[in-house]
Structure formats: C-alpha cells, structure tokens
XYZ file of C-alpha atoms in Angstrom:
523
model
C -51.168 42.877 27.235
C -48.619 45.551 26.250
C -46.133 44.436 28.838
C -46.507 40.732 27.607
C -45.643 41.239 24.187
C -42.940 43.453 25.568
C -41.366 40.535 27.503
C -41.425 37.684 24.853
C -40.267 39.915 21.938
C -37.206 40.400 24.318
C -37.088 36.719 25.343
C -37.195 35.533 21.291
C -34.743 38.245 20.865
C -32.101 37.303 23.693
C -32.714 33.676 22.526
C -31.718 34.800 18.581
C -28.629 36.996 19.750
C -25.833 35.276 18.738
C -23.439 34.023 21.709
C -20.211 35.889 22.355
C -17.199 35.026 21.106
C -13.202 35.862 21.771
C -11.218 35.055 24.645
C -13.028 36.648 27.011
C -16.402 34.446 26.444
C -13.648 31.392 26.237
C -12.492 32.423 29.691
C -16.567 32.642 30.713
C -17.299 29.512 28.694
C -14.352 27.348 30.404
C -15.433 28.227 33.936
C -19.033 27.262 33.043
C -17.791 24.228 31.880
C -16.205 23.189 35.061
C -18.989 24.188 37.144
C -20.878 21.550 35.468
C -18.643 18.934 35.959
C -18.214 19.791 40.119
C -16.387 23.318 39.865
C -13.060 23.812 40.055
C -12.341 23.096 43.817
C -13.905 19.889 43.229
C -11.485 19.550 40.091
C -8.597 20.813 41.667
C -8.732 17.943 44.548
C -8.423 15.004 41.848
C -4.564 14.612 42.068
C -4.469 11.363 40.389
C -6.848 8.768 39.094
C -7.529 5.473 38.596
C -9.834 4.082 35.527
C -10.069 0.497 34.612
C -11.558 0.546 30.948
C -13.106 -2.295 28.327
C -13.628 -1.561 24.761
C -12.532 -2.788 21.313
C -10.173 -1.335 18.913
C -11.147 -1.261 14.921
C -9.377 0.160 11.902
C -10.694 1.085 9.001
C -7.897 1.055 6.969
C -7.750 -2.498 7.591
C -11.424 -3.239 5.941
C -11.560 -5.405 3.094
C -12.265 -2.885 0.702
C -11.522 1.177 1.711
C -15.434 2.122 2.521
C -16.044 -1.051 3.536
C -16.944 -2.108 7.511
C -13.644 -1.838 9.392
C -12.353 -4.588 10.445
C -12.434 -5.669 14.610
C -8.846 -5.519 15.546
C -9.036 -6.727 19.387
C -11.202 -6.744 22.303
C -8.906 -5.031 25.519
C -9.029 -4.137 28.816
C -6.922 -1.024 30.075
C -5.851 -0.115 33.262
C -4.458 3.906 33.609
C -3.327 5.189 36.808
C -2.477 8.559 36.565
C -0.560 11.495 38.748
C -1.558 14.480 37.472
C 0.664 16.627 40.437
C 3.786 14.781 38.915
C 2.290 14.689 35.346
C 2.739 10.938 35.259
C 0.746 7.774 34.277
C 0.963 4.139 34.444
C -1.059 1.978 31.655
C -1.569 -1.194 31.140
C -3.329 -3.258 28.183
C -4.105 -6.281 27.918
C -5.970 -7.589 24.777
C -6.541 -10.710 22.987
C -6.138 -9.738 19.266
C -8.660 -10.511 16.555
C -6.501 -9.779 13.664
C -4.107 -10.450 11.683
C -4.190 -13.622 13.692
C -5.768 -14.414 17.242
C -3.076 -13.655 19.949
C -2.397 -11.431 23.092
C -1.549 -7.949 22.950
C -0.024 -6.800 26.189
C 1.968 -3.604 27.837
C 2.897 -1.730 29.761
C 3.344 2.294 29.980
C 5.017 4.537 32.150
C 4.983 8.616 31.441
C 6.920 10.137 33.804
C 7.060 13.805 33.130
C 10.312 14.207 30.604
C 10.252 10.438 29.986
C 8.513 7.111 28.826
C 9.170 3.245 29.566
C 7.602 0.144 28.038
C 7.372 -2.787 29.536
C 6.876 -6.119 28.003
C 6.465 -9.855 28.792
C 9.348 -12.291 27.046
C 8.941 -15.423 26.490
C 11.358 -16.841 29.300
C 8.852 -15.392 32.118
C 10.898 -12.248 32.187
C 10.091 -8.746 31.430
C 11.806 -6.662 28.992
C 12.062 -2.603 29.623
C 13.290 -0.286 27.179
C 12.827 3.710 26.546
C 9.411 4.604 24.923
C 9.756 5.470 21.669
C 9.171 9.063 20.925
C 6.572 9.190 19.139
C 4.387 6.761 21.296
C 5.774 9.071 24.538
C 4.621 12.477 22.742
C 0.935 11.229 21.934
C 0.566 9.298 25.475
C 1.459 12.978 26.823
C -1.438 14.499 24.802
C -4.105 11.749 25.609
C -3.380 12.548 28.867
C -4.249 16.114 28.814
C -7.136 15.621 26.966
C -8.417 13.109 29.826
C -11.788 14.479 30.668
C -10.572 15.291 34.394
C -7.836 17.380 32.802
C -9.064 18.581 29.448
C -10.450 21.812 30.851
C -6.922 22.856 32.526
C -5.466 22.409 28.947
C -7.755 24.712 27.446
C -7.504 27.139 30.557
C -3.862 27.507 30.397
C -3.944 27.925 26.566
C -2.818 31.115 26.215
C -4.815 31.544 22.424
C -7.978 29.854 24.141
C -11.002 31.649 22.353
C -14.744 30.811 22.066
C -15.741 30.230 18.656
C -19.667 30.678 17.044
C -21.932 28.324 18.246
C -22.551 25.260 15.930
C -25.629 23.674 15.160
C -25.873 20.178 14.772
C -29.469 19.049 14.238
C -31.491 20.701 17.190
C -28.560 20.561 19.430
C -26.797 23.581 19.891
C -22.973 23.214 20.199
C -20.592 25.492 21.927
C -16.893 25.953 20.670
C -13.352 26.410 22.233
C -10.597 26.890 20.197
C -6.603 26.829 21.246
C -3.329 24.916 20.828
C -1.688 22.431 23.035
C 1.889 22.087 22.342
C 1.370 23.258 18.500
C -1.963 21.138 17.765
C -4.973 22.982 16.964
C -7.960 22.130 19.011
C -11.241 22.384 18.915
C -13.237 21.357 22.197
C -16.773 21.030 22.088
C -19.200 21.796 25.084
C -23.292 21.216 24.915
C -24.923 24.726 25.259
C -27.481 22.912 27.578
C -25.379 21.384 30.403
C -22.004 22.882 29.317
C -20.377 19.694 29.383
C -17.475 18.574 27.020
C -19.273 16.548 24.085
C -16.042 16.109 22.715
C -12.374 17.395 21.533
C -10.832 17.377 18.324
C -6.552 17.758 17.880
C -5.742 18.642 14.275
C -2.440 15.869 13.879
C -0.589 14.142 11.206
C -1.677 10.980 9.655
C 0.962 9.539 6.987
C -2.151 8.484 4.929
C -4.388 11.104 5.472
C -2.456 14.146 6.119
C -3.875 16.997 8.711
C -6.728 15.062 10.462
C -8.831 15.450 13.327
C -8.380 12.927 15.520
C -11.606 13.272 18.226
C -12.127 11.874 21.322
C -16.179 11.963 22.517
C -17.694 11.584 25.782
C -21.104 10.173 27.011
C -22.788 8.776 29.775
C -21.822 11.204 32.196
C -22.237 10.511 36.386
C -21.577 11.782 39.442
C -18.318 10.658 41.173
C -18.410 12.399 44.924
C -19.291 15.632 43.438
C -17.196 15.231 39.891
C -18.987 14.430 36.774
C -17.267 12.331 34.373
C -17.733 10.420 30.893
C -18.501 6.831 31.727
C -17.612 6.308 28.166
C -15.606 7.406 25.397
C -14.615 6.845 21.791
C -12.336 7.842 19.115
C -12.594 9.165 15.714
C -10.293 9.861 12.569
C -11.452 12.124 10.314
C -14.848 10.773 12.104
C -14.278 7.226 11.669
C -14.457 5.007 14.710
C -11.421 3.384 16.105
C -11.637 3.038 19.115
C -14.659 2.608 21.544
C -14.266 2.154 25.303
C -16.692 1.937 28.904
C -15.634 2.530 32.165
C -15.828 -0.686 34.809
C -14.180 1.021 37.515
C -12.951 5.268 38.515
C -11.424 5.935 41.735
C -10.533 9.183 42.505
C -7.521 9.858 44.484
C -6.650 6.176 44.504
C -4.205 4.549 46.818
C -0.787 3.712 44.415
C 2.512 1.876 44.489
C 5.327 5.198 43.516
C 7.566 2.787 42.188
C 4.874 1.908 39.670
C 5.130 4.846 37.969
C 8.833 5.403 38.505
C 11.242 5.243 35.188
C 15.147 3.430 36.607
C 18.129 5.844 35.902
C 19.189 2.939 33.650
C 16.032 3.242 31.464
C 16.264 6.906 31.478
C 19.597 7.243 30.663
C 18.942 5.041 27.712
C 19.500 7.439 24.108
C 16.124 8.710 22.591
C 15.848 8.030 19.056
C 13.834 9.595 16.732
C 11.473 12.526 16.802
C 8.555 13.078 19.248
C 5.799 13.398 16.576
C 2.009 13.446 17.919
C 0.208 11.174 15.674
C -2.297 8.470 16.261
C -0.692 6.241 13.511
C 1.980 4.434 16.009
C -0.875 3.781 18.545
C -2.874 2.050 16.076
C -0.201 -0.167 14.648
C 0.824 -1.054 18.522
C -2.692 -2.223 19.617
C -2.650 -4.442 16.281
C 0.927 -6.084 17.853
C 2.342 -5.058 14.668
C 5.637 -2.854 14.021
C 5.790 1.038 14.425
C 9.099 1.370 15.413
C 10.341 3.198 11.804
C 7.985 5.425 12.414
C 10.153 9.300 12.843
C 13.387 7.052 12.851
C 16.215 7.197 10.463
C 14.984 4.769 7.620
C 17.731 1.541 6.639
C 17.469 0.678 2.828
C 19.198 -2.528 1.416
C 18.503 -3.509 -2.125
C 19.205 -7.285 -2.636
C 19.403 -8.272 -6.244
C 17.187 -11.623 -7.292
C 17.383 -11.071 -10.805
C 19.345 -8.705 -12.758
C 18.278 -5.443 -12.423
C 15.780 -6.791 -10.588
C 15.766 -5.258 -6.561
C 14.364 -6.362 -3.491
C 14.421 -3.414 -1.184
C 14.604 -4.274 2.734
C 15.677 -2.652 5.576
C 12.461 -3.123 7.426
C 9.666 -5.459 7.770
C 7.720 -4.119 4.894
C 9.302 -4.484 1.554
C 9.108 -3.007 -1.971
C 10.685 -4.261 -5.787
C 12.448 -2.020 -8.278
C 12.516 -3.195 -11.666
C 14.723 -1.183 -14.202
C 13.865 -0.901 -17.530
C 15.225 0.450 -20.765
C 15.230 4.158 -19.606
C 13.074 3.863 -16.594
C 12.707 2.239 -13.137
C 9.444 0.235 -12.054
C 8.485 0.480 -8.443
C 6.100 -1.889 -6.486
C 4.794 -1.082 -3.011
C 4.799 2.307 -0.711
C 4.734 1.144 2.715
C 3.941 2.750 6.071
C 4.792 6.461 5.110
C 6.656 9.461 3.430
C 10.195 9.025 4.929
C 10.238 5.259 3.910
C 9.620 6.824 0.346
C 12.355 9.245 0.637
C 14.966 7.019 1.927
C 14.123 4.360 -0.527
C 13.913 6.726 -3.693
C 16.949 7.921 -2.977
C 18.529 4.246 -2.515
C 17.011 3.127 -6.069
C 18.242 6.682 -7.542
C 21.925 5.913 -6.407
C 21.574 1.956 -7.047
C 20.168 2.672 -10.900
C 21.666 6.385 -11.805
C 19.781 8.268 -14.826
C 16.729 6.387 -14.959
C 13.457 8.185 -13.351
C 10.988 6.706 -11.666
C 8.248 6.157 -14.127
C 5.527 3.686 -12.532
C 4.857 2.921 -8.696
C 2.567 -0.387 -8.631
C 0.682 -0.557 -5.245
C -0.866 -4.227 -4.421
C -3.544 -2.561 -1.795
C -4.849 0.170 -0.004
C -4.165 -1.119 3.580
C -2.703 1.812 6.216
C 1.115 -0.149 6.116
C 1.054 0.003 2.669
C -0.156 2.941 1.081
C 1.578 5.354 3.202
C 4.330 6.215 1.096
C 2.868 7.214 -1.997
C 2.589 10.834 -2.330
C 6.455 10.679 -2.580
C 6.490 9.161 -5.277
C 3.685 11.162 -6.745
C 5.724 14.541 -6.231
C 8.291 12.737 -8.254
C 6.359 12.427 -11.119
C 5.473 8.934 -11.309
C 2.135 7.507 -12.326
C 0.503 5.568 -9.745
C -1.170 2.583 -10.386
C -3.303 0.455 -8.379
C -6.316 -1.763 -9.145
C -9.425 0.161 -10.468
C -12.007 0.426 -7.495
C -9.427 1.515 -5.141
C -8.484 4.658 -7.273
C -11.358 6.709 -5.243
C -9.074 5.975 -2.256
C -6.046 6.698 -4.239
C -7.448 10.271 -5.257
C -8.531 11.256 -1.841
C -5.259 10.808 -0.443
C -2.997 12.330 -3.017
C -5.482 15.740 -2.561
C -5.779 15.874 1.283
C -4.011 18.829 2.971
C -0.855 18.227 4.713
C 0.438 21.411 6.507
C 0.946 19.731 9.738
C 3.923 18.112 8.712
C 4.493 19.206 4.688
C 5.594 15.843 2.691
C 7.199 16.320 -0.802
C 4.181 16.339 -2.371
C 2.709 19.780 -0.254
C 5.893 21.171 -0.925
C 5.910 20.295 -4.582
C 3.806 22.895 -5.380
C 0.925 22.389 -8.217
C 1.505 19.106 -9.055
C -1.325 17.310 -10.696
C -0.779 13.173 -9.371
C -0.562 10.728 -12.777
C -3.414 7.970 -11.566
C -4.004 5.379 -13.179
C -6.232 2.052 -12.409
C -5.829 -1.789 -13.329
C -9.308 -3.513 -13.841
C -7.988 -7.395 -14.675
C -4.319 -6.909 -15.964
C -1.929 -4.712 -17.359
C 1.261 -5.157 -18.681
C 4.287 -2.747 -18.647
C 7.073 -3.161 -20.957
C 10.313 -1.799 -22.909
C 10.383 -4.087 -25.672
C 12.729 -6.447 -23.681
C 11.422 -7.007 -20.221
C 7.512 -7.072 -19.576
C 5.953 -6.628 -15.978
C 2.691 -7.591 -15.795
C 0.014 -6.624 -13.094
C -2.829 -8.783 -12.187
C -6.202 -8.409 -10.107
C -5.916 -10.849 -7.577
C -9.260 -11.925 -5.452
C -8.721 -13.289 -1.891
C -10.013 -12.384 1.282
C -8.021 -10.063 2.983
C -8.545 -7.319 0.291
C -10.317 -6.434 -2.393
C -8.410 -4.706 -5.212
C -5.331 -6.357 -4.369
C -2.539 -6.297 -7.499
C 0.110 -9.147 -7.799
C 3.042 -8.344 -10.223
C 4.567 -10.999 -12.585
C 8.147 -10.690 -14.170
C 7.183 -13.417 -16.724
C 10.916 -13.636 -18.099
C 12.695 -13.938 -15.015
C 9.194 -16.046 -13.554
C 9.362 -13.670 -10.492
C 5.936 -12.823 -8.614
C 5.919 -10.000 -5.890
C 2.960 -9.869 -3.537
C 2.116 -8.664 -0.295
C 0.189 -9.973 2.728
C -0.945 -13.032 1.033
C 2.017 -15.145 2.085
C 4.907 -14.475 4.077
C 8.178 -15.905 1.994
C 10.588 -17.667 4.506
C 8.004 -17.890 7.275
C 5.898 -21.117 8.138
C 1.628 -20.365 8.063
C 0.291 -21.046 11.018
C -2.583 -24.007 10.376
C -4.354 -22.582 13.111
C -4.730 -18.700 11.568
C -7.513 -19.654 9.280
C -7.197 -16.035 7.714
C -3.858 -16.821 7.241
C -3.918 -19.894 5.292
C -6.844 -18.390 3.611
C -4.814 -15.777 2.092
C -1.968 -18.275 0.764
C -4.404 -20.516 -0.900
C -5.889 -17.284 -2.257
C -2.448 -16.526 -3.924
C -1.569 -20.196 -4.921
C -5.371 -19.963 -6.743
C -4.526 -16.890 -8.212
C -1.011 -17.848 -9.543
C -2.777 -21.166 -11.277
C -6.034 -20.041 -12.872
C -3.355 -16.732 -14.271
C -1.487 -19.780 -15.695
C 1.408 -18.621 -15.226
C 4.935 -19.768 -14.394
C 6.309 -18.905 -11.098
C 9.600 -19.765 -9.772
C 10.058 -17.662 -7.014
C 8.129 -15.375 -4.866
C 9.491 -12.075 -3.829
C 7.275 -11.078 -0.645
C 5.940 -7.245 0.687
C 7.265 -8.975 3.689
C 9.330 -11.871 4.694
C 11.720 -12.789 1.961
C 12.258 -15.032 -1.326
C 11.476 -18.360 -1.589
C 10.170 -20.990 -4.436
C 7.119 -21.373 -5.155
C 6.952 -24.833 -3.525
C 7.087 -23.354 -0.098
C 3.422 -21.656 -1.149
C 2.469 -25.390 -2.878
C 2.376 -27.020 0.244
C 0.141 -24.461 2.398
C -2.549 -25.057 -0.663
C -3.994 -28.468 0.310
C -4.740 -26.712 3.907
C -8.021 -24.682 2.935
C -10.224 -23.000 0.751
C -10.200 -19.947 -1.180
C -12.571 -17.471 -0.198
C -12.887 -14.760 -2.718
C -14.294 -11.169 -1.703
C-alpha cells in the first residue's frame, strides 16, 4: 500500500514540475517536434514542394464599422511551388474579388534567393514582368520559412532559440519556442500532447497598428509518405482573421519546370526601390487589387490649389485637403501610413510657412486611410473624426511601435488631442468656416464629409471617385455615390465642386447624374 502511495505522489509530482526552459530544452523541444511530424530524415528529403490551396481573404479594417464583421475580400485559389535547396518559390493566385467591386485578382511570384519577379496579365494578351517590390519580396521570404515543412529549420538555426514556460490555454497545455528570424521576434507554439506546431507568431510592423503579431495556425494534420503536415491554415493580426486557407492538393518532391522559377538577367538587373520591410500590410492591399506600391518608397507630394489657400494634395492615389486659416492650417485625410504623413507635412509646412497644423479631419477609419495619423498627432494637432469611431482612434494612437518607431514613439510623452464629431461641427477663424458633417452610407459607418461653405467646396473619400465614370454594374459602387448625393441634399447645402480622397475635382453634376441609378442604403 506503502509503495502505491509512493508511486502516485511521484507521478502527481512529475506531472506538477514545471517543464524546462532555456536553450537547451528549445534544442530538446525542436527535435521532439520534428519527430512528430516524420523526424528529421524524413524532413530533410522534402527538397521542394508543391501545394495547391483554396481559401478566402477578409479584412477587418475594411468592415463597415471598426468591430464590426470584416468584410469578405475574395475567394482564391493559390498555387506555390517551392525549392527549398535553392531557397526559391513560384506562386500563383488567382481570385475573383468580392470587394471594392467584383473582378479578378491574378499573379504571379517568383523568389529566387536574392531576388523577386511579378508577373502580370495586360490587357493585350501579354504579360507584363517587373522586379518585386521590396517589401512584397522581404515578407514572401518570411512566409516561406515559416511554411510548416520549413518552420522547424528556422527555429533550429536560430541561434537565440529558447523554450519558454508552458502556457495554458483552457485544458490544453501549450509549449513555447522563442527566437528571431532576420530581426522578428517569434514565438512558435507546439501542443505538449503530440508536439506538433499549433501555430507561429512574428512580432512585425503594421502602419495602423504598430508592433503586431501576425500568426499563422495549423490544423488538420495527415500523413504524407511518412511527413505530417497542416491540411489547413489561417492567419491572424493581432488575432483577427484574414486569411483562411485548405489544402486540395501536396506533392512532395514534385516534378517542376526550372525556368519557372528562374528570374531573366533583364528583370534582375532592374534597380530595387525602396526598403525591404516585413509587414503584412502590402500583402493585404495586393490581394484586394488595390495599390501598395508607396509603401517604403520615397513619397511624391503636389499641392494643386482649387481655391485660394485652399490645397489639394496628390502625388498618389489617395489624397488629402489643406485649408489655411487665419493663423493655422486645416488638414483632411491621413492615408495609408506614417511616411505619407511626413512627406506631406512637410509639403504643407513649406507651401503655408508659420502656420501649425492645428486640426487633422479624418472621413473614416478604413486601413488606406487612417494610417497616417499618429504623425500628425506627434505634431500636436487635434484629431478629429466622427464620434463612435474615437474607440478606434484611441487604440491606435496608444499601441506600441518599437518595431519601426514613427514620430509619435519617438515624440516622447505626448498625450494625442482627440476629439469626436456626433452630427456636425464647424471650424472657423472668423473669415473662413469648415464645416464637418456625419455622413450615413453604406460603405462606412462614421464617415465625415467636409464643407467649405464659402468657396462651396466638399471633400470626401470613397463615396465617389471625381473624374472617374461609376461602374452601373458595381452596385456598392453606385450605392456609395447616391449615398453622398443624399447626403449633400438633405445637409442642404450648396456644392459646386467636389474635391475627392481619390480621383480628382469635378462639379457636382458629374455626382447628379450617378443619383437616378440606385438607392441609398444607410448603415
């Protein structure tokens, strides 16, 4: 009776000892981990892959309102061959987009080792190749080592890998790897039953959200001729889905065309422009069909005058107005993120000397167009949006940002001005008045348009495009104009001209004939 006691007081004590931890047990850990999923002679004879994928990509930042359900951006199907010997991959997507507007998505990828191609279908039947931009080329190279064939080398060569405490999440007990990969901390997850990955998590920059975990998690796992591996996957910000995706076909060791993932000298010779920064942002905007390209790139500004002292400030697709005032300077819209801010303060600072920025007016919370604003926050101005989208505006003027430091991390203690807009507000110097205006549509809730009532000058965003025809076939589309022409008549209010977040400026006739098209659906 003794000798039983004896033996389950040390079973219920082995069981309570906490696991090791340091790099030792991550060493131990790692190599458990691969026996699970074949051992590593059963790793080490996958030189290359091929995995034929369907899923569907979502962003939240695209939702109607910023906790609301995110919207469905596409449904896609992805084709990635890979050559891990040559650390090179071929993908290729092919989507039919859900929104903005219902159109295909497709590319092509090449990484091959110190390089990256795109490929992409013209118009004329022909296909147009051009260097990968930088940013795109350095976050392809991470997905790929974070592939769950190769995700255990990355952590094994990691010369800071180190097992963590175990965490508990529910009754699951969770075992934890920690390291970097090319600068990024990581955390990879392994379940203390099976010793499988459950998932991995790279600490990156987000221009919105600042240091995030971006998380890729794995389930369904079979047996592929003695290799286990995820049949399928998803990804997380921050852990909020974007991405979810099954596996329809894996071949190991598949049978591949070289020239397929071959870059020409021509392509490769080609200048690389900008910087290679790892960030999920570029990849989200690509699978949308929707520009990246400023992204870690030099930043143009051009300030084209519609009114005096009145500026429309281009130099990309997304747009922004100053307004000077007495002693001050009005700004409407961030967009897409912090350098756009810099370049653009700087080009309203030079254009209008000695007068500070004192308001920045953003018309909605959406990822292109919110990025920016912590620049202008570190500058001192007061940032106003419309009320129930000031819990958004909060969060992301506090979160961290040390991988990348903005102007706001390296103001210091600097307490953000906030301020929300329930119906209207009006801004003025005694001589020119700028008034701001709750605007319901469908495309977001909270959204702000800004009347100049003097010069009769509105500036809105995504509503309308100025200079470019609405398609009567993108019911969302036309939805959103008739939204703004609704808007602009029960405000009573007399517009002459309408300065666009994108597009350009054009009477408000061009808006007038889009309105007997549909119906305005309010959110």
């Amino acid at each position: 009776m003794f000798a039983i006691a004896l033996t389950l007081l040390m079973f219920l004590s082995a069981c309570s000892s906490a696991a090791p931890t340091g790099p030792a047990a991550g060493r131990t850990l790692i190599d458990e981990a691969a026996a699970a999923m074949g051992g590593w002679t059963a790793l080490d004879s996958v030189k290359s892959q091929e995995i034929l994928t369907g899923g569907a990509d979502v962003e939240p930042l695209q939702a109607v309102e910023p906790t609301g359900q995110p919207r469905v951006i596409n449904q896609f199907g992805q084709d990635i061959v890979a050559d891990f010997a040559k650390n090179r991959m071929r993908l290729s997507f092919d989507a039919i987009r859900e929104y903005p507007s219902r159109q295909p998505v497709k590319f092509v990828e090449i990484v091959d080792s110190d390089g990256g191609m795109v490929e992409t279908s013209q118009p004329d039947g022909k296909t147009a190749r051009e260097r990968m931009h930088p940013s795109r080329y350095a976050t392809r190279l991470r997905d790929m080592r974070r592939m769950p064939i190769r995700i255990l080398y990355t952590a094994k060569n990691a010369p800071d890998l180190t097992r963590e405490p175990d965490k508990i999440d529910g009754k699951v007990t969770i075992n934890v790897l920690r390291f970097k990969d090319s600068g990024q901390p990581v955390e990879l997850q392994l379940d203390s039953f099976n010793k499988l990955p459950l998932r991995v998590i790279y600490t990156e920059d987000d221009p919105i959200y600042g240091d995030t975990l971006n998380e890729l998690a794995f389930f369904d796992w079979r047996d592929y001729n003695g290799v286990r591996l995820p049949q399928a996957q998803a990804t997380f910000l921050n852990g909020n889905k974007i991405r979810e995706e099954r596996v329809r076909t894996l071949i190991n060791n598949p049978k591949y065309e070289d020239d397929g993932l071959t870059i020409p000298a021509e392509i490769r010779s080609q200048p690389e422009v900008g910087e290679r920064i790892v960030s999920q942002w570029p990849l989200r905007r690509l699978v949308m069909g929707v520009n990246y390209l400023d992204f870690g790139r030099e930043q143009k500004v051009e300030l084209v005058e519609v009114a005096k002292g009145v500026y429309h400030i281009k130099g990309s697709d997304h747009h922004s107005m100053a307004v000077e005032m007495k002693d001050h300077v009005i700004m409407i819209e961030a967009p897409f993120f912090e350098e756009r801010s810099v370049a653009v303060i700087k080009a309203v600072e030079e254009k209008i000397p000695g007068k500070p920025i004192k308001y920045l007016v953003v018309t909605h919370f959406h990822i292109d167009h919110s990025g920016g604003i912590r620049a202008y926050a570190a500058k001192g101005a007061t940032i106003l949006m419309q009320e129930t989208n000031i819990p958004f505006l909060k969060t992301l003027l506090s979160r961290p940002k040390t991988m990348r430091p903005d102007s706001l991390a390296k103001a210091g203690n600097i307490t953000p001005n906030v301020e929300g807009v329930k119906d209207e507000k009006s801004l003025t110097d005694g001589e020119r008045t700028v008034e701001l205006r709750a605007l319901p549509n469908p495309h977001s809730s909270g959204m702000l348009m800004v009347y100049l009532p003097k010069e009769k000058i509105l500036f809105e965003s995504d509503l309308f495009t100025p200079g470019a025809p609405v398609d009567p076939t993108n019911t969302l589309g036309v939805e959103n104009a008739v939204a703004l022409f609704t808007g602009i008549n029960n405000a009573n209010i007399q517009v002459d001209r309408i300065v666009g977040g994108h597009g350009e400026v054009a009477p408000l006739r061009e808006l007038a004939k889009i309105a007997p098209q549909g119906k305005v659906t309010s959110n």
